[in-house]
mmCIF file of C-alpha atoms in Angstrom:
data_model
loop_
_atom_site.group_PDB
_atom_site.id
_atom_site.type_symbol
_atom_site.label_atom_id
_atom_site.label_comp_id
_atom_site.label_asym_id
_atom_site.label_seq_id
_atom_site.Cartn_x
_atom_site.Cartn_y
_atom_site.Cartn_z
ATOM 1 C CA UNK A 1 4.782 -2.942 -8.249
ATOM 2 C CA UNK A 2 4.871 -0.598 -5.265
ATOM 3 C CA UNK A 3 2.263 -0.789 -2.502
ATOM 4 C CA UNK A 4 1.777 1.465 0.509
ATOM 5 C CA UNK A 5 0.044 0.090 3.596
ATOM 6 C CA UNK A 6 -1.361 2.370 6.274
ATOM 7 C CA UNK A 7 -1.249 0.053 9.250
ATOM 8 C CA UNK A 8 -2.657 0.218 12.746
ATOM 9 C CA UNK A 9 -4.064 -3.254 13.256
ATOM 10 C CA UNK A 10 -3.074 -6.915 13.249
ATOM 11 C CA UNK A 11 -4.575 -7.028 9.740
ATOM 12 C CA UNK A 12 -2.058 -4.394 8.661
ATOM 13 C CA UNK A 13 0.752 -6.582 9.905
ATOM 14 C CA UNK A 14 -0.706 -9.669 8.216
ATOM 15 C CA UNK A 15 -1.160 -8.038 4.811
ATOM 16 C CA UNK A 16 2.360 -6.570 5.018
ATOM 17 C CA UNK A 17 3.824 -10.006 5.717
ATOM 18 C CA UNK A 18 1.857 -11.368 2.746
ATOM 19 C CA UNK A 19 3.226 -8.655 0.445
ATOM 20 C CA UNK A 20 6.739 -9.382 1.648
ATOM 21 C CA UNK A 21 6.247 -13.113 0.924
ATOM 22 C CA UNK A 22 5.314 -12.121 -2.648
ATOM 23 C CA UNK A 23 8.465 -9.945 -2.882
ATOM 24 C CA UNK A 24 6.443 -6.762 -3.430
ATOM 25 C CA UNK A 25 8.164 -3.443 -2.682
ATOM 26 C CA UNK A 26 6.096 -2.194 0.254
ATOM 27 C CA UNK A 27 6.137 0.898 2.453
ATOM 28 C CA UNK A 28 4.210 0.676 5.714
ATOM 29 C CA UNK A 29 3.058 3.846 7.444
ATOM 30 C CA UNK A 30 2.548 3.593 11.201
ATOM 31 C CA UNK A 31 1.693 6.419 13.584
ATOM 32 C CA UNK A 32 4.000 5.496 16.471
ATOM 33 C CA UNK A 33 7.251 3.773 17.411
ATOM 34 C CA UNK A 34 5.121 1.044 18.963
ATOM 35 C CA UNK A 35 3.470 0.396 15.598
ATOM 36 C CA UNK A 36 6.932 0.000 14.103
ATOM 37 C CA UNK A 37 8.139 -2.310 16.879
ATOM 38 C CA UNK A 38 5.466 -4.937 16.178
ATOM 39 C CA UNK A 39 6.532 -5.133 12.525
ATOM 40 C CA UNK A 40 9.226 -7.773 12.224
ATOM 41 C CA UNK A 41 12.113 -7.097 9.832
ATOM 42 C CA UNK A 42 11.127 -7.928 6.253
ATOM 43 C CA UNK A 43 13.505 -7.504 3.266
ATOM 44 C CA UNK A 44 10.898 -6.016 0.906
ATOM 45 C CA UNK A 45 9.315 -3.695 3.485
ATOM 46 C CA UNK A 46 10.271 -0.218 4.689
ATOM 47 C CA UNK A 47 8.511 1.351 7.665
ATOM 48 C CA UNK A 48 7.641 5.044 7.920
ATOM 49 C CA UNK A 49 6.877 6.334 11.425
ATOM 50 C CA UNK A 50 4.744 9.381 12.149
ATOM 51 C CA UNK A 51 1.235 10.757 11.799
ATOM 52 C CA UNK A 52 0.476 12.315 8.409
ATOM 53 C CA UNK A 53 -2.140 14.883 7.478
ATOM 54 C CA UNK A 54 -3.894 14.806 4.101
ATOM 55 C CA UNK A 55 -1.324 16.955 2.261
ATOM 56 C CA UNK A 56 1.554 14.909 3.675
ATOM 57 C CA UNK A 57 -0.234 11.747 2.576
ATOM 58 C CA UNK A 58 -0.490 13.071 -0.988
ATOM 59 C CA UNK A 59 3.299 13.515 -1.141
ATOM 60 C CA UNK A 60 3.858 10.182 0.610
ATOM 61 C CA UNK A 61 1.783 8.044 -1.771
ATOM 62 C CA UNK A 62 2.999 9.546 -5.049
ATOM 63 C CA UNK A 63 4.462 6.814 -7.225
ATOM 64 C CA UNK A 64 2.498 4.033 -5.525
ATOM 65 C CA UNK A 65 0.405 1.602 -7.552
ATOM 66 C CA UNK A 66 -1.961 0.696 -4.729
ATOM 67 C CA UNK A 67 -2.686 2.039 -1.237
ATOM 68 C CA UNK A 68 -4.116 -0.365 1.338
ATOM 69 C CA UNK A 69 -5.884 1.239 4.291
ATOM 70 C CA UNK A 70 -5.501 -1.187 7.194
ATOM 71 C CA UNK A 71 -5.967 1.391 9.948
ATOM 72 C CA UNK A 72 -8.189 0.808 12.971
ATOM 73 C CA UNK A 73 -11.966 0.708 12.315
ATOM 74 C CA UNK A 74 -12.382 3.711 14.644
ATOM 75 C CA UNK A 75 -9.707 5.831 12.955
ATOM 76 C CA UNK A 76 -12.336 7.413 10.716
ATOM 77 C CA UNK A 77 -10.508 10.731 10.211
ATOM 78 C CA UNK A 78 -7.350 8.936 9.103
ATOM 79 C CA UNK A 79 -9.336 6.771 6.670
ATOM 80 C CA UNK A 80 -11.058 9.853 5.265
ATOM 81 C CA UNK A 81 -7.671 11.548 4.674
ATOM 82 C CA UNK A 82 -6.151 8.461 3.039
ATOM 83 C CA UNK A 83 -9.096 8.082 0.694
ATOM 84 C CA UNK A 84 -9.044 11.788 -0.181
ATOM 85 C CA UNK A 85 -5.283 11.730 -0.876
ATOM 86 C CA UNK A 86 -5.668 8.716 -3.193
ATOM 87 C CA UNK A 87 -8.518 10.373 -5.086
ATOM 88 C CA UNK A 88 -6.448 13.554 -5.442
ATOM 89 C CA UNK A 89 -3.631 11.872 -7.399
ATOM 90 C CA UNK A 90 -5.481 8.889 -8.865
ATOM 91 C CA UNK A 91 -3.924 6.058 -6.850
ATOM 92 C CA UNK A 92 -5.988 2.908 -6.324
ATOM 93 C CA UNK A 93 -7.427 2.789 -2.780
ATOM 94 C CA UNK A 94 -8.340 -0.452 -0.987
ATOM 95 C CA UNK A 95 -9.975 -0.493 2.438
ATOM 96 C CA UNK A 96 -9.059 -3.654 4.355
ATOM 97 C CA UNK A 97 -11.951 -4.082 6.751
ATOM 98 C CA UNK A 98 -12.137 -5.884 10.041
ATOM 99 C CA UNK A 99 -15.273 -8.000 10.367
ATOM 100 C CA UNK A 100 -17.704 -6.589 12.917
ATOM 101 C CA UNK A 101 -19.264 -8.796 15.600
ATOM 102 C CA UNK A 102 -22.828 -7.874 16.476
ATOM 103 C CA UNK A 103 -24.026 -8.595 20.029
ATOM 104 C CA UNK A 104 -27.545 -8.159 21.349
ATOM 105 C CA UNK A 105 -26.584 -8.598 25.026
ATOM 106 C CA UNK A 106 -24.860 -5.210 25.335
ATOM 107 C CA UNK A 107 -25.743 -1.521 25.458
ATOM 108 C CA UNK A 108 -24.635 0.200 22.240
ATOM 109 C CA UNK A 109 -23.821 3.905 21.906
ATOM 110 C CA UNK A 110 -22.508 5.962 19.002
ATOM 111 C CA UNK A 111 -19.445 7.486 20.681
ATOM 112 C CA UNK A 112 -17.565 8.060 23.938
ATOM 113 C CA UNK A 113 -19.622 11.167 24.747
ATOM 114 C CA UNK A 114 -22.820 9.089 24.798
ATOM 115 C CA UNK A 115 -21.118 6.463 26.977
ATOM 116 C CA UNK A 116 -20.023 9.137 29.475
ATOM 117 C CA UNK A 117 -23.539 10.618 29.629
ATOM 118 C CA UNK A 118 -24.922 7.181 30.431
ATOM 119 C CA UNK A 119 -22.243 6.405 33.026
ATOM 120 C CA UNK A 120 -22.938 9.660 34.873
ATOM 121 C CA UNK A 121 -26.251 8.083 35.896
ATOM 122 C CA UNK A 122 -24.652 4.917 37.284
ATOM 123 C CA UNK A 123 -22.633 3.754 40.293
ATOM 124 C CA UNK A 124 -19.668 1.442 40.602
ATOM 125 C CA UNK A 125 -16.246 1.228 39.030
ATOM 126 C CA UNK A 126 -15.847 1.514 35.259
ATOM 127 C CA UNK A 127 -13.374 -0.509 33.186
ATOM 128 C CA UNK A 128 -12.316 1.587 30.185
ATOM 129 C CA UNK A 129 -10.715 -0.241 27.244
ATOM 130 C CA UNK A 130 -11.269 2.311 24.489
ATOM 131 C CA UNK A 131 -7.647 3.488 24.228
ATOM 132 C CA UNK A 132 -5.903 6.601 25.477
ATOM 133 C CA UNK A 133 -6.892 9.013 22.698
ATOM 134 C CA UNK A 134 -10.267 9.969 24.211
ATOM 135 C CA UNK A 135 -9.543 9.354 27.899
ATOM 136 C CA UNK A 136 -9.975 13.058 28.665
ATOM 137 C CA UNK A 137 -13.683 12.748 27.911
ATOM 138 C CA UNK A 138 -14.212 10.524 30.962
ATOM 139 C CA UNK A 139 -13.142 13.183 33.466
ATOM 140 C CA UNK A 140 -16.653 14.648 33.494
ATOM 141 C CA UNK A 141 -17.759 11.533 35.416
ATOM 142 C CA UNK A 142 -18.080 12.341 39.111
ATOM 143 C CA UNK A 143 -15.170 10.925 41.169
ATOM 144 C CA UNK A 144 -13.593 9.690 37.920
ATOM 145 C CA UNK A 145 -10.181 9.196 39.550
ATOM 146 C CA UNK A 146 -11.664 6.585 41.882
ATOM 147 C CA UNK A 147 -14.262 5.091 39.527
ATOM 148 C CA UNK A 148 -12.115 4.557 36.419
ATOM 149 C CA UNK A 149 -9.982 1.468 35.814
ATOM 150 C CA UNK A 150 -8.140 2.083 32.541
ATOM 151 C CA UNK A 151 -6.324 -0.468 30.358
ATOM 152 C CA UNK A 152 -4.008 1.059 27.735
ATOM 153 C CA UNK A 153 -0.907 0.216 25.724
ATOM 154 C CA UNK A 154 2.427 0.327 27.576
ATOM 155 C CA UNK A 155 3.784 3.235 25.515
ATOM 156 C CA UNK A 156 4.951 6.726 26.437
ATOM 157 C CA UNK A 157 1.994 8.476 24.844
ATOM 158 C CA UNK A 158 -0.521 6.497 26.923
ATOM 159 C CA UNK A 159 1.511 6.820 30.107
ATOM 160 C CA UNK A 160 1.749 10.594 29.735
ATOM 161 C CA UNK A 161 -2.003 10.885 29.143
ATOM 162 C CA UNK A 162 -2.831 8.853 32.257
ATOM 163 C CA UNK A 163 -0.414 10.862 34.409
ATOM 164 C CA UNK A 164 -1.830 14.119 33.060
ATOM 165 C CA UNK A 165 -5.355 13.031 34.079
ATOM 166 C CA UNK A 166 -4.027 11.790 37.454
ATOM 167 C CA UNK A 167 -5.666 8.407 37.024
ATOM 168 C CA UNK A 168 -5.165 6.062 39.968
ATOM 169 C CA UNK A 169 -6.017 2.670 38.456
ATOM 170 C CA UNK A 170 -4.160 2.018 35.208
ATOM 171 C CA UNK A 171 -3.270 -1.317 33.627
ATOM 172 C CA UNK A 172 -0.523 -1.085 31.004
ATOM 173 C CA UNK A 173 -0.827 -4.090 28.691
ATOM 174 C CA UNK A 174 -0.696 -4.990 25.023
ATOM 175 C CA UNK A 175 -3.698 -6.876 23.593
ATOM 176 C CA UNK A 176 -5.537 -8.731 22.293
ATOM 177 C CA UNK A 177 -6.421 -10.404 25.603
ATOM 178 C CA UNK A 178 -7.639 -13.905 26.313
ATOM 179 C CA UNK A 179 -10.819 -14.722 28.212
ATOM 180 C CA UNK A 180 -8.799 -15.535 31.366
ATOM 181 C CA UNK A 181 -6.715 -12.344 31.099
ATOM 182 C CA UNK A 182 -9.901 -10.299 30.899
ATOM 183 C CA UNK A 183 -11.378 -12.138 33.905
ATOM 184 C CA UNK A 184 -8.258 -11.364 35.928
ATOM 185 C CA UNK A 185 -8.213 -7.659 35.032
ATOM 186 C CA UNK A 186 -11.962 -7.208 35.619
ATOM 187 C CA UNK A 187 -11.790 -8.961 38.995
ATOM 188 C CA UNK A 188 -8.727 -7.010 40.150
ATOM 189 C CA UNK A 189 -10.515 -3.765 39.381
ATOM 190 C CA UNK A 190 -13.764 -4.874 41.044
ATOM 191 C CA UNK A 191 -15.653 -3.192 38.189
ATOM 192 C CA UNK A 192 -19.381 -2.942 37.550
ATOM 193 C CA UNK A 193 -19.187 -1.470 34.042
ATOM 194 C CA UNK A 194 -17.156 -2.182 30.924
ATOM 195 C CA UNK A 195 -16.748 0.356 28.111
ATOM 196 C CA UNK A 196 -15.234 -1.070 24.941
ATOM 197 C CA UNK A 197 -15.222 -0.773 21.189
ATOM 198 C CA UNK A 198 -16.394 -3.357 18.660
ATOM 199 C CA UNK A 199 -12.841 -4.425 17.891
ATOM 200 C CA UNK A 200 -13.802 -7.628 16.060
ATOM 201 C CA UNK A 201 -12.381 -11.121 16.306
ATOM 202 C CA UNK A 202 -8.803 -9.925 15.784
ATOM 203 C CA UNK A 203 -9.153 -7.453 18.665
ATOM 204 C CA UNK A 204 -10.406 -10.100 21.097
ATOM 205 C CA UNK A 205 -13.912 -8.620 21.282
ATOM 206 C CA UNK A 206 -15.767 -11.843 22.163
ATOM 207 C CA UNK A 207 -13.208 -12.790 24.842
ATOM 208 C CA UNK A 208 -13.783 -9.416 26.478
ATOM 209 C CA UNK A 209 -17.576 -9.541 26.319
ATOM 210 C CA UNK A 210 -17.816 -13.155 27.492
ATOM 211 C CA UNK A 211 -15.555 -12.480 30.477
ATOM 212 C CA UNK A 212 -17.631 -9.465 31.471
ATOM 213 C CA UNK A 213 -20.833 -11.495 31.108
ATOM 214 C CA UNK A 214 -19.438 -14.250 33.345
ATOM 215 C CA UNK A 215 -18.838 -11.691 36.112
ATOM 216 C CA UNK A 216 -22.191 -9.956 35.714
ATOM 217 C CA UNK A 217 -20.612 -6.715 34.494
ATOM 218 C CA UNK A 218 -22.724 -4.216 32.551
ATOM 219 C CA UNK A 219 -21.337 -3.676 29.043
ATOM 220 C CA UNK A 220 -21.336 -0.555 26.890
ATOM 221 C CA UNK A 221 -20.102 -0.975 23.303
ATOM 222 C CA UNK A 222 -19.215 2.029 21.169
ATOM 223 C CA UNK A 223 -20.334 1.467 17.584
ATOM 224 C CA UNK A 224 -17.928 1.753 14.696
ATOM 225 C CA UNK A 225 -18.058 4.897 12.565
ATOM 226 C CA UNK A 226 -20.074 4.452 9.389
ATOM 227 C CA UNK A 227 -17.780 3.726 6.444
ATOM 228 C CA UNK A 228 -17.957 2.512 2.883
ATOM 229 C CA UNK A 229 -17.867 -1.228 2.399
ATOM 230 C CA UNK A 230 -14.326 -2.529 2.544
ATOM 231 C CA UNK A 231 -12.758 -5.842 1.542
ATOM 232 C CA UNK A 232 -11.905 -8.862 3.644
ATOM 233 C CA UNK A 233 -8.379 -10.206 4.008
ATOM 234 C CA UNK A 234 -8.890 -13.030 1.449
ATOM 235 C CA UNK A 235 -10.382 -10.522 -1.011
ATOM 236 C CA UNK A 236 -7.425 -8.140 -0.660
ATOM 237 C CA UNK A 237 -4.919 -10.963 -1.076
ATOM 238 C CA UNK A 238 -6.727 -12.055 -4.242
ATOM 239 C CA UNK A 239 -6.474 -8.516 -5.647
ATOM 240 C CA UNK A 240 -2.750 -8.427 -4.884
ATOM 241 C CA UNK A 241 -2.225 -11.746 -6.678
ATOM 242 C CA UNK A 242 -4.125 -10.440 -9.703
ATOM 243 C CA UNK A 243 -2.091 -7.212 -9.809
ATOM 244 C CA UNK A 244 1.128 -9.223 -9.729
ATOM 245 C CA UNK A 245 -0.035 -11.318 -12.678
ATOM 246 C CA UNK A 246 -0.953 -8.159 -14.595
ATOM 247 C CA UNK A 247 2.565 -6.780 -14.065
ATOM 248 C CA UNK A 248 4.276 -9.885 -15.433
ATOM 249 C CA UNK A 249 5.152 -9.944 -19.115
ATOM 250 C CA UNK A 250 5.387 -13.209 -21.016
ATOM 251 C CA UNK A 251 8.909 -13.530 -22.496
ATOM 252 C CA UNK A 252 7.986 -14.087 -26.140
ATOM 253 C CA UNK A 253 11.068 -14.295 -28.372
ATOM 254 C CA UNK A 254 10.246 -13.276 -31.937
ATOM 255 C CA UNK A 255 12.045 -12.680 -35.217
ATOM 256 C CA UNK A 256 12.301 -8.915 -35.926
ATOM 257 C CA UNK A 257 14.765 -9.257 -38.797
ATOM 258 C CA UNK A 258 13.606 -6.928 -41.588
ATOM 259 C CA UNK A 259 10.675 -5.650 -39.499
ATOM 260 C CA UNK A 260 9.895 -1.895 -39.454
ATOM 261 C CA UNK A 261 10.437 -0.271 -36.058
ATOM 262 C CA UNK A 262 9.781 3.389 -35.249
ATOM 263 C CA UNK A 263 11.841 5.002 -32.482
ATOM 264 C CA UNK A 264 10.683 8.431 -31.309
ATOM 265 C CA UNK A 265 13.410 10.238 -29.381
ATOM 266 C CA UNK A 266 17.151 10.623 -29.742
ATOM 267 C CA UNK A 267 18.563 10.548 -26.195
ATOM 268 C CA UNK A 268 20.596 7.939 -24.332
ATOM 269 C CA UNK A 269 17.695 5.545 -23.827
ATOM 270 C CA UNK A 270 16.713 5.749 -27.498
ATOM 271 C CA UNK A 271 20.307 5.106 -28.634
ATOM 272 C CA UNK A 272 20.657 2.144 -26.295
ATOM 273 C CA UNK A 273 17.446 0.568 -27.578
ATOM 274 C CA UNK A 274 18.280 1.264 -31.221
ATOM 275 C CA UNK A 275 21.608 -0.517 -30.862
ATOM 276 C CA UNK A 276 19.902 -3.502 -29.258
ATOM 277 C CA UNK A 277 17.301 -3.698 -32.038
ATOM 278 C CA UNK A 278 19.979 -3.426 -34.743
ATOM 279 C CA UNK A 279 21.648 -6.546 -33.372
ATOM 280 C CA UNK A 280 18.465 -8.431 -34.266
ATOM 281 C CA UNK A 281 18.208 -7.024 -37.808
ATOM 282 C CA UNK A 282 15.351 -4.514 -37.441
ATOM 283 C CA UNK A 283 14.730 -1.736 -39.977
ATOM 284 C CA UNK A 284 14.718 1.371 -37.827
ATOM 285 C CA UNK A 285 13.341 4.837 -38.453
ATOM 286 C CA UNK A 286 14.194 7.525 -35.894
ATOM 287 C CA UNK A 287 12.206 10.726 -35.416
ATOM 288 C CA UNK A 288 13.712 13.319 -33.091
ATOM 289 C CA UNK A 289 14.678 17.030 -33.112
ATOM 290 C CA UNK A 290 18.215 16.060 -32.060
ATOM 291 C CA UNK A 291 19.994 12.739 -32.569
ATOM 292 C CA UNK A 292 23.700 11.819 -32.712
ATOM 293 C CA UNK A 293 23.676 9.168 -35.423
ATOM 294 C CA UNK A 294 27.395 8.483 -34.888
ATOM 295 C CA UNK A 295 26.491 6.665 -31.647
ATOM 296 C CA UNK A 296 24.475 4.080 -33.546
ATOM 297 C CA UNK A 297 26.130 0.761 -34.408
ATOM 298 C CA UNK A 298 24.503 0.351 -37.823
ATOM 299 C CA UNK A 299 22.291 1.924 -40.454
ATOM 300 C CA UNK A 300 19.087 3.763 -39.514
ATOM 301 C CA UNK A 301 16.807 6.284 -41.209
ATOM 302 C CA UNK A 302 16.803 9.566 -39.271
ATOM 303 C CA UNK A 303 14.255 12.341 -39.725
ATOM 304 C CA UNK A 304 15.075 15.544 -37.866
ATOM 305 C CA UNK A 305 11.696 16.833 -36.642
ATOM 306 C CA UNK A 306 9.171 16.840 -33.811
ATOM 307 C CA UNK A 307 6.893 13.823 -33.672
ATOM 308 C CA UNK A 308 3.421 14.108 -35.228
ATOM 309 C CA UNK A 309 0.582 11.594 -35.246
ATOM 310 C CA UNK A 310 0.909 11.253 -39.020
ATOM 311 C CA UNK A 311 4.368 9.732 -38.535
ATOM 312 C CA UNK A 312 2.837 6.454 -37.430
ATOM 313 C CA UNK A 313 0.428 6.537 -40.364
ATOM 314 C CA UNK A 314 3.260 7.068 -42.853
ATOM 315 C CA UNK A 315 5.211 3.928 -41.999
ATOM 316 C CA UNK A 316 3.979 0.868 -43.862
ATOM 317 C CA UNK A 317 3.734 -2.440 -42.014
ATOM 318 C CA UNK A 318 4.966 -0.900 -38.790
ATOM 319 C CA UNK A 319 5.874 -3.719 -36.399
ATOM 320 C CA UNK A 320 6.573 -1.920 -33.133
ATOM 321 C CA UNK A 321 7.133 1.558 -31.706
ATOM 322 C CA UNK A 322 9.549 2.792 -29.052
ATOM 323 C CA UNK A 323 8.572 6.052 -27.311
ATOM 324 C CA UNK A 324 11.681 7.476 -25.659
ATOM 325 C CA UNK A 325 11.360 11.258 -25.711
ATOM 326 C CA UNK A 326 11.836 13.498 -22.666
ATOM 327 C CA UNK A 327 8.316 14.882 -23.133
ATOM 328 C CA UNK A 328 5.552 13.106 -21.167
ATOM 329 C CA UNK A 329 2.785 14.450 -23.406
ATOM 330 C CA UNK A 330 4.494 13.231 -26.581
ATOM 331 C CA UNK A 331 5.142 9.793 -25.088
ATOM 332 C CA UNK A 332 1.525 9.573 -23.961
ATOM 333 C CA UNK A 333 0.247 10.500 -27.444
ATOM 334 C CA UNK A 334 2.447 7.754 -28.932
ATOM 335 C CA UNK A 335 0.924 5.283 -26.504
ATOM 336 C CA UNK A 336 -2.648 6.340 -27.390
ATOM 337 C CA UNK A 337 -2.033 6.118 -31.154
ATOM 338 C CA UNK A 338 -0.453 2.670 -30.884
ATOM 339 C CA UNK A 339 -3.253 1.431 -28.626
ATOM 340 C CA UNK A 340 -5.862 2.446 -31.182
ATOM 341 C CA UNK A 341 -3.961 0.688 -33.984
ATOM 342 C CA UNK A 342 -2.953 -2.344 -31.881
ATOM 343 C CA UNK A 343 0.737 -1.700 -32.513
ATOM 344 C CA UNK A 344 3.100 -3.076 -29.836
ATOM 345 C CA UNK A 345 4.633 -0.117 -28.001
ATOM 346 C CA UNK A 346 7.217 0.453 -25.286
ATOM 347 C CA UNK A 347 7.079 3.826 -23.501
ATOM 348 C CA UNK A 348 10.302 4.555 -21.666
ATOM 349 C CA UNK A 349 8.907 6.764 -18.905
ATOM 350 C CA UNK A 350 5.642 4.957 -18.088
ATOM 351 C CA UNK A 351 5.388 1.194 -17.625
ATOM 352 C CA UNK A 352 1.571 1.376 -17.490
ATOM 353 C CA UNK A 353 1.637 2.533 -21.117
ATOM 354 C CA UNK A 354 3.805 -0.358 -22.316
ATOM 355 C CA UNK A 355 2.196 -3.241 -24.164
ATOM 356 C CA UNK A 356 5.606 -4.899 -23.813
ATOM 357 C CA UNK A 357 8.645 -4.201 -21.646
ATOM 358 C CA UNK A 358 11.925 -3.561 -23.437
ATOM 359 C CA UNK A 359 14.322 -6.084 -21.898
ATOM 360 C CA UNK A 360 17.942 -5.982 -20.901
ATOM 361 C CA UNK A 361 19.491 -8.310 -23.491
ATOM 362 C CA UNK A 362 22.379 -10.718 -23.023
ATOM 363 C CA UNK A 363 23.775 -12.402 -26.162
ATOM 364 C CA UNK A 364 26.414 -15.086 -26.622
ATOM 365 C CA UNK A 365 26.784 -16.923 -29.952
ATOM 366 C CA UNK A 366 23.353 -18.436 -30.645
ATOM 367 C CA UNK A 367 22.013 -17.727 -27.150
ATOM 368 C CA UNK A 368 19.912 -14.670 -26.333
ATOM 369 C CA UNK A 369 18.519 -13.874 -22.894
ATOM 370 C CA UNK A 370 16.017 -11.132 -22.105
ATOM 371 C CA UNK A 371 15.449 -9.784 -18.568
ATOM 372 C CA UNK A 372 12.619 -7.618 -17.280
ATOM 373 C CA UNK A 373 11.109 -6.856 -13.866
ATOM 374 C CA UNK A 374 7.582 -5.665 -13.113
ATOM 375 C CA UNK A 375 8.668 -2.259 -14.405
ATOM 376 C CA UNK A 376 9.731 -0.880 -11.013
ATOM 377 C CA UNK A 377 13.163 -2.319 -10.284
ATOM 378 C CA UNK A 378 15.503 -1.179 -13.065
ATOM 379 C CA UNK A 379 18.557 -1.564 -10.826
ATOM 380 C CA UNK A 380 17.787 -5.240 -10.231
ATOM 381 C CA UNK A 381 17.445 -5.823 -13.993
ATOM 382 C CA UNK A 382 20.737 -4.033 -14.672
ATOM 383 C CA UNK A 383 22.633 -5.968 -11.990
ATOM 384 C CA UNK A 384 21.171 -9.307 -13.088
ATOM 385 C CA UNK A 385 22.034 -8.639 -16.729
ATOM 386 C CA UNK A 386 25.595 -7.760 -15.705
ATOM 387 C CA UNK A 387 25.969 -11.064 -13.838
ATOM 388 C CA UNK A 388 24.600 -13.084 -16.766
ATOM 389 C CA UNK A 389 26.840 -11.330 -19.311
ATOM 390 C CA UNK A 390 29.856 -12.016 -17.111
ATOM 391 C CA UNK A 391 28.835 -15.663 -16.840
ATOM 392 C CA UNK A 392 28.403 -15.926 -20.639
ATOM 393 C CA UNK A 393 31.807 -14.323 -21.191
ATOM 394 C CA UNK A 394 33.399 -16.874 -18.859
ATOM 395 C CA UNK A 395 31.706 -19.704 -20.743
#
């Protein structure tokens, strides 16, 4: 299983650490170097740094099983692009939401523009904790250089923005902040107004509001953008656990001696699987336009032709089918036919279309060992099989 996480919050970090604990191959996309720096090293996680537009996201998420959107609640454009990219190529999209905290003791506005319009009618210093992205909108406030006290992340992007706007009172700190830290910053700035976003419990929203209340500071809260209902952290973790179960295949060892097996395709993969099946006594029929029968270690029936749906109908008591052609459409049609007839099928180029995974097989005397992964890590299966065969040979 391969999962991509678009991260920009503490929830993004938490869900990534959970995926790593489950040994899930994960790619995390973060916008900045700072976002990468707060991700500790994890063996099953790779980090991609940089902002992506919708088309870049489409290329980025190809091959993923699931995309988890754990970006900031106010990053509505990014969320829209992620969702659109997933819909474009049919990848499952999960929105990991941050619980909102509703307060009735604050002034609520829809956006920064509305906050600025309101503040233009007020006096006193203004503590801005809405990030650096929209700082330029506050310059329309009269005497903004003297009135604004800005708290932003200690990163180059924020520092450059503050210098560009010639802001005098800037606090460079990384949150979330405790109640006492907020008290200290509000007091040092001697502020009368606080502008903040509804950043939720994880963003230290209550600690900020309660500190401002204790000092008698007026509070303006910018509402979150409207979005579709997302899932909580426990709900997302439950989905991940379920997906992992779905990708596991029970190692059922069965007798295929004398059973009829159809193999469609005559390339390297087909030959390798035919030779494995022959070791267990299967009756094999091969259908392929080209097939070097001299590479087979036993007797098989070979029909030189393109596959047709009737080929499955013609075989009596067919036990299983192996689809190993180099044509995606043919392999898919094999999968559909076998699904309708409830015939076990392994499709070489698409694990989602396999009712069973064809294992790497290790045999020694009366001992047989089969190895599969979740369908993603063929190299791991190959290396593990090699180690086991070497161990059996030494025995």
